[in-house]
Coordinates of C-alpha atoms and ligand atoms in Angstrom, one line a residue:
M1 CA -24.0 -13.5 15.3
L2 CA -21.8 -10.3 16.2
D3 CA -23.6 -7.2 16.5
K4 CA -22.0 -3.8 15.5
K5 CA -23.6 -2.3 18.8
E6 CA -21.4 -4.5 20.7
F7 CA -18.1 -2.8 19.8
E8 CA -19.1 0.2 17.7
A9 CA -18.3 3.0 20.7
E10 CA -15.0 1.3 21.7
L11 CA -13.8 0.8 18.3
L12 CA -14.1 4.5 17.5
G13 CA -12.4 5.4 20.7
I14 CA -9.3 3.2 20.0
F15 CA -9.2 4.6 16.2
R16 CA -9.6 8.2 17.3
D17 CA -6.8 8.0 19.8
L18 CA -4.8 6.3 17.1
I19 CA -5.1 9.1 14.6
R20 CA -4.5 11.7 17.6
I21 CA -1.0 10.2 18.1
D22 CA 1.0 11.9 15.0
T23 CA 3.1 9.2 13.5
S24 CA 4.1 11.2 10.3
N25 CA 7.1 9.8 9.0
P26 CA 9.6 11.0 8.7
P27 CA 10.5 11.0 11.9
G28 CA 7.8 8.3 12.6
N29 CA 8.0 8.3 16.5
E30 CA 5.5 5.3 16.2
A31 CA 6.8 4.1 19.6
V32 CA 4.1 6.0 21.3
A33 CA 1.3 4.2 19.0
A34 CA 3.0 1.0 19.6
K35 CA 2.8 1.4 23.3
Y36 CA -1.1 2.5 22.9
V37 CA -2.0 -0.7 21.1
H38 CA 0.3 -2.9 23.5
D39 CA -1.6 -1.4 26.2
V40 CA -5.3 -2.1 24.7
L41 CA -4.0 -5.7 24.0
A42 CA -2.5 -6.1 27.7
K43 CA -5.9 -4.7 29.2
E44 CA -7.8 -7.4 27.3
G45 CA -5.4 -10.2 28.4
I46 CA -3.6 -10.9 25.1
P47 CA 0.3 -11.0 25.6
A48 CA 1.9 -8.3 23.4
K49 CA 5.5 -6.8 23.1
V50 CA 6.6 -3.5 22.0
L51 CA 10.1 -4.2 19.8
N52 CA 11.9 -0.9 19.3
S53 CA 14.5 -0.7 16.3
T54 CA 15.5 2.8 17.8
P55 CA 14.4 4.4 21.0
T56 CA 11.4 6.2 19.1
R57 CA 10.7 3.5 16.3
G58 CA 8.5 1.1 17.8
S59 CA 6.4 -1.9 16.3
V60 CA 4.2 -4.0 18.5
V61 CA 3.2 -7.6 18.4
G62 CA 0.4 -9.4 20.2
R63 CA -0.7 -13.0 20.1
L64 CA -3.6 -15.1 20.8
K65 CA -2.8 -18.6 21.3
G66 CA -4.4 -21.3 19.5
S67 CA -4.0 -25.2 19.7
G68 CA -1.1 -25.3 17.2
A69 CA -2.8 -27.9 14.9
K70 CA -2.5 -25.2 12.2
R71 CA 0.1 -22.6 11.6
P72 CA -0.4 -18.8 12.5
V73 CA -2.3 -16.2 10.8
L74 CA -0.6 -12.6 10.8
L75 CA -2.8 -9.6 11.0
L76 CA -0.4 -6.9 9.5
A77 CA -0.8 -3.1 9.4
H78 CA 1.5 0.1 9.9
L79 CA 1.3 2.6 12.4
D80 CA 3.2 5.3 10.4
V81 CA 1.6 7.9 8.2
V82 CA 2.8 10.1 5.5
P83 CA 3.2 14.0 6.5
V84 CA 0.7 16.4 5.8
E85 CA 0.3 19.9 4.3
A86 CA -2.3 21.1 7.1
E87 CA -2.9 24.5 5.3
R88 CA -4.7 22.5 2.4
W89 CA -6.7 20.6 4.6
S90 CA -10.3 21.7 5.6
V91 CA -10.1 20.0 9.2
K92 CA -7.4 19.8 11.7
P93 CA -5.3 16.5 10.2
F94 CA -4.5 14.9 13.7
A95 CA -7.8 15.9 15.6
A96 CA -9.9 12.7 14.4
E97 CA -13.0 15.0 14.0
L98 CA -16.2 12.9 13.5
S99 CA -18.6 14.7 11.0
G100 CA -21.1 13.8 8.4
G101 CA -20.6 10.0 9.2
H102 CA -16.8 10.2 8.8
I103 CA -13.8 10.6 11.0
W104 CA -11.1 12.7 9.4
G105 CA -7.6 12.7 9.6
R106 CA -4.2 11.7 8.3
G107 CA -4.0 7.7 8.7
T108 CA -7.9 7.2 8.5
L109 CA -7.4 5.2 5.3
D110 CA -3.8 4.6 5.3
I111 CA -3.9 2.6 7.3
K112 CA -4.7 3.1 11.1
N113 CA -8.3 1.8 10.2
L114 CA -7.0 -1.3 9.4
V115 CA -4.9 -1.3 12.8
A116 CA -8.3 -0.6 14.6
M117 CA -10.4 -3.2 12.9
E118 CA -7.7 -5.9 13.3
L119 CA -7.2 -5.1 16.8
M120 CA -11.0 -5.1 17.5
A121 CA -11.4 -8.2 15.5
M122 CA -8.7 -9.9 17.6
M123 CA -10.3 -8.8 21.1
L124 CA -13.5 -9.9 20.0
V125 CA -12.2 -13.4 19.2
K126 CA -10.5 -13.5 22.5
R127 CA -13.9 -12.1 24.3
R128 CA -16.2 -14.6 22.7
G129 CA -14.1 -17.5 23.8
L130 CA -13.2 -19.1 20.1
K131 CA -11.4 -22.1 20.3
L132 CA -8.6 -21.6 18.0
N133 CA -6.9 -24.0 15.7
R134 CA -3.9 -21.8 15.1
D135 CA -2.5 -18.5 16.6
I136 CA -3.5 -15.2 15.5
I137 CA -0.7 -12.6 15.5
L138 CA -1.0 -9.0 15.2
A139 CA 1.8 -6.8 14.2
A140 CA 1.4 -3.1 14.0
T141 CA 4.5 -1.8 12.5
A142 CA 6.8 1.1 12.1
D143 CA 8.4 2.8 8.9
E144 CA 6.2 1.3 6.5
E145 CA 5.8 4.4 4.5
A146 CA 9.5 4.9 4.2
G147 CA 10.5 1.6 3.1
G148 CA 10.4 -0.8 6.4
A149 CA 13.9 -0.7 7.3
Y150 CA 12.9 0.5 11.1
G151 CA 9.6 -1.6 11.0
A152 CA 9.0 -4.8 9.0
R153 CA 12.3 -5.3 7.6
W154 CA 13.7 -4.9 11.0
L155 CA 11.5 -7.4 12.4
I156 CA 12.2 -9.8 9.9
E157 CA 16.1 -9.4 10.5
N158 CA 15.8 -9.7 14.2
H159 CA 12.6 -11.3 15.6
F160 CA 11.1 -13.3 12.8
D161 CA 10.1 -16.1 15.0
E162 CA 7.6 -13.4 16.6
I163 CA 5.6 -12.9 13.4
S164 CA 6.4 -15.9 11.4
A165 CA 3.2 -17.3 9.9
E166 CA 1.5 -19.2 7.1
Y167 CA -0.6 -16.5 6.0
V168 CA -0.6 -12.6 6.3
I169 CA -3.7 -10.2 6.1
N170 CA -2.4 -6.9 5.3
E171 CA -3.2 -3.3 3.3
G172 CA -2.9 -3.2 -0.3
G173 CA -6.1 -4.3 -1.3
F174 CA -9.7 -3.0 -0.6
G175 CA -13.1 -2.7 -1.9
V176 CA -14.2 -0.1 -4.8
V177 CA -17.5 1.4 -5.7
M178 CA -17.5 3.0 -9.0
D179 CA -20.9 3.6 -11.2
G180 CA -22.9 2.2 -8.5
K181 CA -21.1 -1.4 -8.8
K182 CA -18.8 -2.9 -6.0
F183 CA -15.5 -4.7 -6.5
F184 CA -13.4 -5.9 -4.0
L185 CA -9.8 -5.8 -5.1
C186 CA -7.8 -8.4 -3.1
Q187 CA -4.3 -7.8 -3.3
T188 CA -2.0 -10.9 -4.5
A189 CA 1.0 -9.1 -5.9
E190 CA 2.7 -5.6 -5.9
K191 CA 5.0 -4.0 -8.2
G192 CA 8.5 -3.9 -7.5
I193 CA 10.8 -0.8 -7.1
C194 CA 13.9 0.8 -8.6
W195 CA 14.6 4.0 -7.5
M196 CA 17.5 6.0 -9.2
K197 CA 19.5 9.2 -8.7
V198 CA 20.8 10.5 -12.0
T199 CA 23.7 13.0 -12.1
V200 CA 24.3 14.6 -15.3
R201 CA 27.8 16.3 -15.8
G202 CA 28.1 19.1 -18.7
E203 CA 29.9 22.4 -19.2
G204 CA 29.3 25.1 -17.0
G205 CA 29.9 29.0 -17.3
H206 CA 28.3 32.3 -17.9
G207 CA 24.5 32.2 -18.6
S208 CA 25.2 34.5 -21.4
I209 CA 27.2 32.1 -23.4
P210 CA 25.2 29.2 -24.1
T211 CA 26.8 25.7 -24.7
E212 CA 25.4 22.6 -26.4
R213 CA 26.7 20.7 -23.0
N214 CA 24.7 22.7 -20.5
P215 CA 23.8 20.0 -18.1
V216 CA 20.2 21.5 -17.3
V217 CA 19.4 21.1 -20.9
Q218 CA 20.8 17.8 -21.3
M219 CA 18.7 16.7 -18.3
G220 CA 15.5 18.2 -19.6
N221 CA 15.8 16.2 -22.6
A222 CA 16.7 13.1 -20.9
I223 CA 13.6 13.6 -18.6
S224 CA 11.1 14.1 -21.4
R225 CA 12.6 10.9 -23.4
I226 CA 11.8 9.1 -20.1
G227 CA 8.3 10.7 -19.6
Q228 CA 7.3 9.8 -23.1
H229 CA 8.5 6.3 -23.1
S230 CA 5.7 3.8 -23.0
F231 CA 6.8 0.2 -21.7
P232 CA 5.0 -2.6 -23.5
V233 CA 1.7 -4.2 -22.1
A234 CA 3.1 -7.2 -20.0
R235 CA 0.5 -10.0 -20.8
T236 CA 1.3 -12.0 -17.3
P237 CA -1.5 -14.4 -16.3
L238 CA -2.2 -11.8 -13.5
V239 CA -2.7 -9.1 -16.1
E240 CA -4.8 -11.1 -18.5
K241 CA -7.2 -12.3 -15.4
L242 CA -7.7 -8.7 -14.1
I243 CA -8.4 -7.1 -17.7
T244 CA -10.5 -9.7 -19.0
G245 CA -12.3 -10.3 -15.5
L246 CA -13.1 -6.5 -15.6
E247 CA -14.4 -6.6 -19.2
K248 CA -16.7 -9.6 -18.3
L249 CA -17.9 -7.4 -15.4
N250 CA -18.6 -4.7 -17.9
A251 CA -16.3 -2.7 -15.7
L252 CA -13.4 -1.5 -18.0
P253 CA -13.3 2.3 -18.3
E254 CA -15.9 3.5 -21.2
G255 CA -15.1 2.6 -24.7
L256 CA -12.4 0.2 -23.9
T257 CA -12.0 -3.6 -24.6
A258 CA -9.7 -5.9 -23.1
Q259 CA -8.4 -6.5 -26.8
R260 CA -7.8 -2.7 -27.1
V261 CA -6.0 -2.4 -23.8
F262 CA -3.4 -5.1 -24.8
T263 CA -2.9 -3.9 -28.3
D264 CA -3.5 -0.1 -28.0
E265 CA -0.4 1.4 -26.4
K266 CA -1.8 4.7 -25.2
C267 CA -5.6 3.9 -24.9
L268 CA -5.4 3.8 -20.9
V269 CA -3.0 6.7 -20.6
T270 CA -4.9 9.1 -22.5
H271 CA -8.3 7.9 -21.4
P272 CA -9.8 10.5 -19.0
S273 CA -11.3 8.2 -16.0
K274 CA -9.5 7.6 -13.0
L275 CA -9.7 3.9 -13.3
A276 CA -7.7 4.0 -16.7
K277 CA -4.7 5.5 -15.0
R278 CA -4.7 2.9 -12.4
L279 CA -5.2 0.3 -14.9
N280 CA -2.1 1.7 -17.0
A281 CA -0.1 1.3 -13.9
F282 CA -1.1 -2.1 -13.6
V283 CA -0.4 -3.5 -17.2
R284 CA 3.1 -2.1 -17.7
A285 CA 6.4 -1.2 -16.0
T286 CA 6.6 2.6 -15.5
A287 CA 9.4 5.0 -15.1
T288 CA 8.5 8.3 -13.5
P289 CA 10.9 11.3 -13.3
T290 CA 10.2 12.8 -9.9
F291 CA 12.6 15.4 -8.5
V292 CA 15.1 17.6 -10.0
K293 CA 17.8 19.6 -8.6
S294 CA 20.2 22.2 -10.2
G295 CA 22.0 25.5 -10.5
T296 CA 22.3 28.2 -7.7
K297 CA 22.1 31.5 -9.6
V298 CA 20.2 32.8 -12.8
N299 CA 23.3 33.8 -14.7
V300 CA 25.4 30.9 -13.9
I301 CA 25.2 27.7 -16.0
P302 CA 26.0 24.8 -13.5
V303 CA 28.4 22.0 -14.1
E304 CA 26.0 19.4 -13.3
A305 CA 22.2 18.6 -12.8
E306 CA 20.7 15.9 -10.8
F307 CA 17.2 14.1 -11.3
S308 CA 15.6 11.0 -9.7
V309 CA 13.5 8.3 -11.6
D310 CA 10.9 6.3 -9.7
C311 CA 10.6 3.0 -11.7
R312 CA 8.1 0.1 -10.8
L313 CA 8.3 -3.5 -12.3
L314 CA 5.8 -6.2 -12.5
P315 CA 6.6 -9.3 -10.6
G316 CA 9.0 -11.5 -12.5
A317 CA 10.6 -8.5 -14.3
S318 CA 14.3 -8.0 -13.2
P319 CA 15.3 -4.6 -11.8
D320 CA 18.6 -4.5 -13.6
E321 CA 17.0 -4.8 -17.0
M322 CA 14.8 -1.9 -16.1
I323 CA 18.1 0.1 -15.2
E324 CA 19.4 -0.6 -18.6
T325 CA 16.4 0.6 -20.2
V326 CA 16.4 3.7 -18.4
K327 CA 20.0 4.2 -19.0
K328 CA 19.5 3.9 -22.9
L329 CA 16.8 6.4 -22.6
I330 CA 18.9 8.9 -20.7
G331 CA 21.6 8.2 -23.5
L332 CA 24.1 11.1 -22.5
P333 CA 27.9 10.4 -22.2
D334 CA 29.0 11.9 -18.8
V335 CA 26.2 10.4 -16.4
E336 CA 26.4 8.9 -13.0
Y337 CA 23.9 6.5 -11.5
E338 CA 23.2 5.9 -7.9
I339 CA 20.4 3.1 -7.1
L340 CA 18.5 4.2 -4.4
Q341 CA 16.4 1.3 -3.6
K342 CA 16.1 -2.0 -5.7
K343 CA 13.0 -4.4 -4.9
P344 CA 11.5 -7.1 -6.9
G345 CA 7.9 -7.3 -7.4
T346 CA 6.0 -10.3 -5.4
E347 CA 3.1 -12.4 -6.1
S348 CA 1.2 -14.9 -3.7
R349 CA -0.9 -17.9 -5.1
T350 CA -4.5 -18.0 -4.8
D351 CA -5.3 -21.7 -4.8
T352 CA -5.0 -21.6 -0.9
E353 CA -7.1 -22.5 2.0
L354 CA -7.7 -18.8 2.9
W355 CA -8.6 -17.3 -0.5
P356 CA -11.9 -18.7 -0.8
V357 CA -12.7 -17.7 2.8
L358 CA -12.1 -14.1 2.0
E359 CA -14.2 -14.3 -1.0
S360 CA -17.1 -15.5 1.0
C361 CA -17.0 -13.2 3.7
V362 CA -16.8 -10.2 1.4
K363 CA -19.7 -11.7 -0.3
E364 CA -21.7 -12.2 2.9
L365 CA -21.4 -8.5 3.9
H366 CA -21.6 -7.2 0.3
P367 CA -23.7 -9.7 -1.7
D368 CA -23.3 -7.2 -4.9
A369 CA -19.5 -7.2 -4.8
A370 CA -17.3 -9.0 -7.3
F371 CA -14.1 -10.4 -5.8
V372 CA -11.0 -10.1 -8.0
S373 CA -7.4 -10.5 -7.7
Y374 CA -5.4 -7.2 -7.7
M375 CA -1.8 -6.1 -7.8
S376 CA -0.9 -2.9 -6.1
P377 CA 1.3 -0.4 -8.0
G378 CA 3.0 0.5 -4.8
G379 CA 4.8 -1.5 -2.5
T380 CA 3.8 -2.7 0.8
D381 CA 5.3 -4.6 3.9
S382 CA 3.7 -7.8 2.3
G383 CA 7.0 -7.6 -0.3
F384 CA 9.1 -8.7 2.5
L385 CA 7.2 -11.2 3.9
R386 CA 6.1 -13.0 0.3
E387 CA 10.1 -13.2 0.0
K388 CA 10.2 -15.3 3.1
G389 CA 7.8 -17.7 1.5
I390 CA 4.6 -16.3 3.3
V391 CA 1.4 -16.4 1.3
C392 CA 0.2 -12.4 1.8
Y393 CA -3.2 -11.0 0.7
G394 CA -3.9 -7.2 0.8
F395 CA -7.5 -7.2 2.5
D396 CA -8.4 -4.0 4.0
P397 CA -12.3 -4.4 4.3
T398 CA -13.0 -0.8 3.4
F399 CA -15.0 0.0 0.5
L400 CA -14.2 3.5 -1.4
T401 CA -14.9 5.7 -4.3
W402 CA -11.8 6.6 -6.5
E403 CA -12.3 10.1 -5.2
E404 CA -11.9 8.7 -1.6
V405 CA -9.0 6.7 -2.7
D406 CA -7.1 9.9 -3.8
T407 CA -7.3 11.5 -0.5
I408 CA -4.7 8.4 0.6
H409 CA -1.3 10.5 0.7
G410 CA -3.6 13.6 0.0
V411 CA -5.7 15.9 1.6
D412 CA -8.9 15.5 3.7
E413 CA -8.5 11.7 4.3
R414 CA -11.6 10.2 5.9
V415 CA -13.2 7.1 6.5
S416 CA -16.9 6.5 7.1
V417 CA -17.9 4.9 10.5
E418 CA -19.9 2.5 8.7
N419 CA -16.8 1.0 6.7
L420 CA -15.0 0.7 10.1
T421 CA -17.8 -1.4 11.8
T422 CA -18.6 -3.4 8.9
G423 CA -15.0 -4.1 8.4
V424 CA -14.7 -5.4 11.9
L425 CA -17.5 -7.7 11.2
M426 CA -15.8 -8.8 8.0
L427 CA -12.6 -9.5 9.6
Y428 CA -14.3 -11.3 12.7
R429 CA -16.1 -13.6 10.4
V430 CA -12.6 -14.5 8.6
L431 CA -10.8 -15.3 11.8
E432 CA -14.1 -17.1 12.9
R433 CA -14.2 -19.2 9.8
F434 CA -10.5 -19.7 9.3
C435 CA -9.0 -20.3 12.7
T436 CA -11.5 -22.5 14.4
Ligands
ZN501 ZN1 0.0 2.3 3.8

């Protein structure tokens, strides 16, 4: 049996070092963190290499050899983090302070926690001399937060043999504690992305002489049409399974039934709970206006106005259909569209050898937790690997409240030491069971 005391101090040391390496993306600068992980692996006698897409954008790949009887499993996580608004934090975001049983800082939940846990679990497998029937690969990548062009996507295009595997364990799914109940949301799918820039052209002129073709007004109307549009609930097997599963566990937001979620358009979006907001993003496509830009002076009507729309689609849905829908909602005569990014949603099957192993390991460490398959509304590096035919599961063994989940990309992000150590126990168990 593995005891936390065996690795806790070492794990916290590695984790806090990683948090202190500022990998805010942009600009990223992940090469420093990649080198750090490389050196930890090398010291342990695990062969590793840093692969740089540019001099400062590095990813690291390490490999623990097995007999080769089965194909490898890839432990994946990213090294970059999103930028901080330091003045809103109650601690220094890159100091990795330990207080109240938590380590605080940017990346503690997204997702240097998983980097450290995967790294520690892999080292323990090596140290304990497990006889592996497959290779265990660890890849900590650059640039996930900005789309992966300098990280996972670049690795797949240039060094696929280094990370090619039968299964991937990555971020995207995690444990949730709500109303005293525990759920493990194991990510099997993620929504697709379609990001658009829209330029509305109209008639400029003096601010004292209004015109119907004022592009700012036209843009405002278009934005409000998009904002008020509700896409229908997509009753795919994945959606049905999650909603009816939550109903059986008595875990739908208060007052809601599966039937109502499927038939009452607005019941999720108008419900006050945080879970309802998330479920709303789960059951349907969404189109969200984000930034707007126009004008230079208070008394001048500009000739054009620009805004962006962040569209998210369910696996199986076509980005082009989404684009057509948004164009119809905009419905203006003189508009130019630029597609900034277009990526379909992806899904992995669950009738695999790994799925029941993940479920049993969660239940052994959290006997009261329900294990459910989940689709994340945002994208991860798993999208690229699923497109290569690899089965990917989002399996970050951290249990959080929704309030804690909100600190991801937000303020005062922190993780409990308990979560980190139990997470290592869980990942170690998965590797022991699945790779020997
Ligand atoms: Zn992440």
